[in-house]
mmCIF file of C-alpha atoms in Angstrom:
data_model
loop_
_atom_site.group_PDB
_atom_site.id
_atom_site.type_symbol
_atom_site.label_atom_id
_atom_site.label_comp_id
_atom_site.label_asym_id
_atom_site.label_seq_id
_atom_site.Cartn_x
_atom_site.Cartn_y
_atom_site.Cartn_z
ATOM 1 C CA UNK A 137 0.000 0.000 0.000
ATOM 2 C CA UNK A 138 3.126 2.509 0.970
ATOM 3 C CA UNK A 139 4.198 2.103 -2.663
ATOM 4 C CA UNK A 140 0.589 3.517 -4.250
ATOM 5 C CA UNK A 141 0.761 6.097 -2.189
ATOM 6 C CA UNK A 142 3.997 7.498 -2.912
ATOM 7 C CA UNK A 143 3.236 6.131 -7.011
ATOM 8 C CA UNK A 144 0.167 9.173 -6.238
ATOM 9 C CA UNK A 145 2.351 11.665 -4.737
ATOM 10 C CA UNK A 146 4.650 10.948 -7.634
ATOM 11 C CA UNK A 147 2.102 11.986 -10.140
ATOM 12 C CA UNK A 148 0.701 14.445 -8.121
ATOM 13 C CA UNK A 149 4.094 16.557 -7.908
ATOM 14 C CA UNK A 150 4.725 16.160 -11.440
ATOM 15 C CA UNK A 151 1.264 17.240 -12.800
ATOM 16 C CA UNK A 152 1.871 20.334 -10.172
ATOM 17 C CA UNK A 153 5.112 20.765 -11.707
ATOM 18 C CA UNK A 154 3.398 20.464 -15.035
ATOM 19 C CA UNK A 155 0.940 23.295 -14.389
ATOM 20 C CA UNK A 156 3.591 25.564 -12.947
ATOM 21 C CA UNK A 157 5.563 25.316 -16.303
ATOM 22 C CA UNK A 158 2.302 25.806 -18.360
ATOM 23 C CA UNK A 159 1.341 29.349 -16.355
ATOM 24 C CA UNK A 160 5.056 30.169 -16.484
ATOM 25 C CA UNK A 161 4.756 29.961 -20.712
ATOM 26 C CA UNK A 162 1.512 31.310 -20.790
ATOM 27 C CA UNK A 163 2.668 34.199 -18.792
ATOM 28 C CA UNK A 164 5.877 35.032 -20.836
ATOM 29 C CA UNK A 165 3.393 34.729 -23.815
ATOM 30 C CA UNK A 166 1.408 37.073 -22.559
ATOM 31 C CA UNK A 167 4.022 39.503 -21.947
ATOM 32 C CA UNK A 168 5.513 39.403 -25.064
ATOM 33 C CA UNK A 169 1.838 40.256 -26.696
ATOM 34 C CA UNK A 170 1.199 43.068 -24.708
ATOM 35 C CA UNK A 171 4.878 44.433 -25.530
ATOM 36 C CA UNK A 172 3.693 43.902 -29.446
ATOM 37 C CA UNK A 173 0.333 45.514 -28.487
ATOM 38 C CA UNK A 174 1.950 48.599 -27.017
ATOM 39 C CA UNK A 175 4.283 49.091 -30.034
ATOM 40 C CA UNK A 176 1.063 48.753 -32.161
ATOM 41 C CA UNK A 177 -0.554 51.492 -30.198
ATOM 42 C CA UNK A 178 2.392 53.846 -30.294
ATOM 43 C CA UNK A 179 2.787 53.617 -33.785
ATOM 44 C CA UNK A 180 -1.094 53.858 -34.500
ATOM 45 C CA UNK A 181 -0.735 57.348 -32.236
ATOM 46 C CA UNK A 182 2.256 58.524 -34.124
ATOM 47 C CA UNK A 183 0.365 57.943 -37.497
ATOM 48 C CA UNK A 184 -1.861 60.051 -35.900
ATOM 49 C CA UNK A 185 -5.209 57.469 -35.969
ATOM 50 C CA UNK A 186 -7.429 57.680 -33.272
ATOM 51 C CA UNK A 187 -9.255 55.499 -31.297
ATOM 52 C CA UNK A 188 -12.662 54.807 -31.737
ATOM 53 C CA UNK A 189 -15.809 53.397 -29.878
ATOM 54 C CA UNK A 190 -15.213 49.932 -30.974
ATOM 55 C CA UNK A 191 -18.875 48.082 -31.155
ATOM 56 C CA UNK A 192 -18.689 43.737 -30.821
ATOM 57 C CA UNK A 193 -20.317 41.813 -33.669
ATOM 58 C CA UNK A 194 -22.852 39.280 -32.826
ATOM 59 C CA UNK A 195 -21.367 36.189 -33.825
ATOM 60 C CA UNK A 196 -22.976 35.088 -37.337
ATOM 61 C CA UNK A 197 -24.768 38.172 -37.949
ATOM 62 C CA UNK A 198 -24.153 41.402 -39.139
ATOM 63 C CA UNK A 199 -25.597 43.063 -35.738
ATOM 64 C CA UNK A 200 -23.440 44.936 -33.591
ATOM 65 C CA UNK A 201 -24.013 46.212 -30.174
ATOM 66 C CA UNK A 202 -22.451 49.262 -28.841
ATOM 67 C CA UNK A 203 -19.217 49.037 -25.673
ATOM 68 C CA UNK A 204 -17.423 51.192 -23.650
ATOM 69 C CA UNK A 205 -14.134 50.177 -25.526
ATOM 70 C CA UNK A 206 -12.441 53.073 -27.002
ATOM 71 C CA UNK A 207 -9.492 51.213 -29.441
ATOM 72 C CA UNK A 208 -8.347 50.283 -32.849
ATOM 73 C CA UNK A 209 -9.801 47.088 -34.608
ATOM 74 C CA UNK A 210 -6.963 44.125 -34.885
ATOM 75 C CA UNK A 211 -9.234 42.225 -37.404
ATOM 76 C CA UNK A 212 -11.232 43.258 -40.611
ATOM 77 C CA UNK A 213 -14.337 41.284 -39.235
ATOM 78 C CA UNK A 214 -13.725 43.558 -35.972
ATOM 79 C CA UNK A 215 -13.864 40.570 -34.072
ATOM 80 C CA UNK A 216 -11.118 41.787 -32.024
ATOM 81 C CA UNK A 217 -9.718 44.497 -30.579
ATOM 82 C CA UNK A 218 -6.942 46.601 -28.362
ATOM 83 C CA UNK A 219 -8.131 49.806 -26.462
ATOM 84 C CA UNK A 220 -6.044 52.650 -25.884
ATOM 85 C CA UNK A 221 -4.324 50.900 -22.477
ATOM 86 C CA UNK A 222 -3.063 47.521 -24.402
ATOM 87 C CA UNK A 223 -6.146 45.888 -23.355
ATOM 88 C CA UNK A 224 -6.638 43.342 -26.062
ATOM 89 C CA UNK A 225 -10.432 41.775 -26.606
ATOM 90 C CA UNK A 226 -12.535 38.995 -28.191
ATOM 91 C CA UNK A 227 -15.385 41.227 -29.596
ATOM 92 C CA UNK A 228 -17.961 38.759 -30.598
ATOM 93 C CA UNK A 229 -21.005 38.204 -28.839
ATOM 94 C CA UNK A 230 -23.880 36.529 -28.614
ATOM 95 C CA UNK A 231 -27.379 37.975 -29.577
ATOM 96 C CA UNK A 232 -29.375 39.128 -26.734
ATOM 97 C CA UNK A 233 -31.869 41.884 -25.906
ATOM 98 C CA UNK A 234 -30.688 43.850 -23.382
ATOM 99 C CA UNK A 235 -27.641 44.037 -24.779
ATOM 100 C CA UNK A 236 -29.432 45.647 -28.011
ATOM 101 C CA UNK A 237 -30.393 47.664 -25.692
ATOM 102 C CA UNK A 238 -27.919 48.643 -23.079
ATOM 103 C CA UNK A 239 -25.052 47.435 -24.848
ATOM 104 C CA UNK A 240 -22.789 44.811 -24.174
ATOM 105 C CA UNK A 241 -19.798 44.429 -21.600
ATOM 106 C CA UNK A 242 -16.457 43.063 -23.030
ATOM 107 C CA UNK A 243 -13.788 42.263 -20.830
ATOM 108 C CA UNK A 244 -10.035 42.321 -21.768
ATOM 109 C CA UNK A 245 -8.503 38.610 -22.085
ATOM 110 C CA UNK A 246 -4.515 37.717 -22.116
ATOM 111 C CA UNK A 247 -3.276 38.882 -25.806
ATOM 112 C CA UNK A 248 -1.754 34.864 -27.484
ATOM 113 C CA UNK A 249 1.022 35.640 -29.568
ATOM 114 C CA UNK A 250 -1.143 33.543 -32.062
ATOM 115 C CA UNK A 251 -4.289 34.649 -32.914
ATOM 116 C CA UNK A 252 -6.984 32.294 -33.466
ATOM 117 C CA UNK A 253 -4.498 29.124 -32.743
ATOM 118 C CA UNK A 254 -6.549 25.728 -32.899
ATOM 119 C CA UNK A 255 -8.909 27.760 -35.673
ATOM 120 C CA UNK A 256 -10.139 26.503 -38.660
ATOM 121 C CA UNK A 257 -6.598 26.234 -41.275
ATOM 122 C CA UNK A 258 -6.303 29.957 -42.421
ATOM 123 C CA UNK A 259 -7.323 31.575 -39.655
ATOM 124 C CA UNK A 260 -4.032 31.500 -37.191
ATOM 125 C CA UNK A 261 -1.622 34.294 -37.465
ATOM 126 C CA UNK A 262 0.979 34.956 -35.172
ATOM 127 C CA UNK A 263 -0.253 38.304 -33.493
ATOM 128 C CA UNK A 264 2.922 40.205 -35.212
ATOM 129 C CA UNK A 265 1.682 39.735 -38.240
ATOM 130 C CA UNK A 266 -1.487 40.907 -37.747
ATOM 131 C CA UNK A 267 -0.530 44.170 -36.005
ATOM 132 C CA UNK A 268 1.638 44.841 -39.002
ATOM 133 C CA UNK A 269 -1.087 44.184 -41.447
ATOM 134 C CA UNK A 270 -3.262 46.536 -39.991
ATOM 135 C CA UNK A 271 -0.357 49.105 -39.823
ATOM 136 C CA UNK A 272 -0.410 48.363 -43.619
ATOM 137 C CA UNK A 273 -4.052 48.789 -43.790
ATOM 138 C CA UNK A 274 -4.051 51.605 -42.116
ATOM 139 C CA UNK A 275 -1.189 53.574 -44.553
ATOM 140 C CA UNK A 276 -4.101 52.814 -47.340
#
């Protein structure tokens, strides 16, 4: 019996050790974004583009309700978004009346440094390369 227990402490310390690793990555990931992100926003200032009142898309619709985000889109579908602090969000949201209404609350998530990773094929892009298409976009 001594040598089950100590076979579950075994796995138990390694899938802690496991976890510790995976928030460690996901943490430098993170940083890196937002260090992308606030280069983005700096050069969108210096270009001398605004921010706007961004507005989230209902998800397969052409509907969109208003927020209290004031950014730049990061996608042509304005699916997501940065706001003038490096905040970066998932716009899209689902249909619902009061937000028709009253509008709908977005709240910032961790910027990946791949964008839409485990998407459909085509629709990953490392987040650098989407910051710098929209720099491109913007120029035209």
């Amino acid at each position: 019996m001594d040598s089950a227990a100590s076979w579950r402490e075994q796995r138990r310390e390694a899938a802690a050790a496991q976890g510790a690793a995976l928030e460690r990555r996901k943490a430098e990931e993170t940083a890196k974004a937002r260090v992308l992100l606030d280069a983005f926003i700096q050069e969108m200032r210096a270009r001398g583009i605004a921010p706007q009142q961004l507005r989230a898309p209902v998800v397969g619709s052409g509907t969109t309700y208003r927020t209290s985000i004031t950014g730049w889109y990061l996608r042509r579908n304005r699916s997501l978004g940065v706001d003038a602090e490096g905040n970066f969000y998932v716009l899209g949201t689902p249909a619902s009346l009061k937000a028709r209404l009253f509008g709908v609350q977005v709240l910032p998530s961790d910027p990946p440094l791949v964008v839409g990773l485990g998407a459909r094929d085509g629709e990953s892009l490392p987040l650098e390369q989407l910051l710098r298409m929209r720099l491109e976009e913007a120029d035209g």
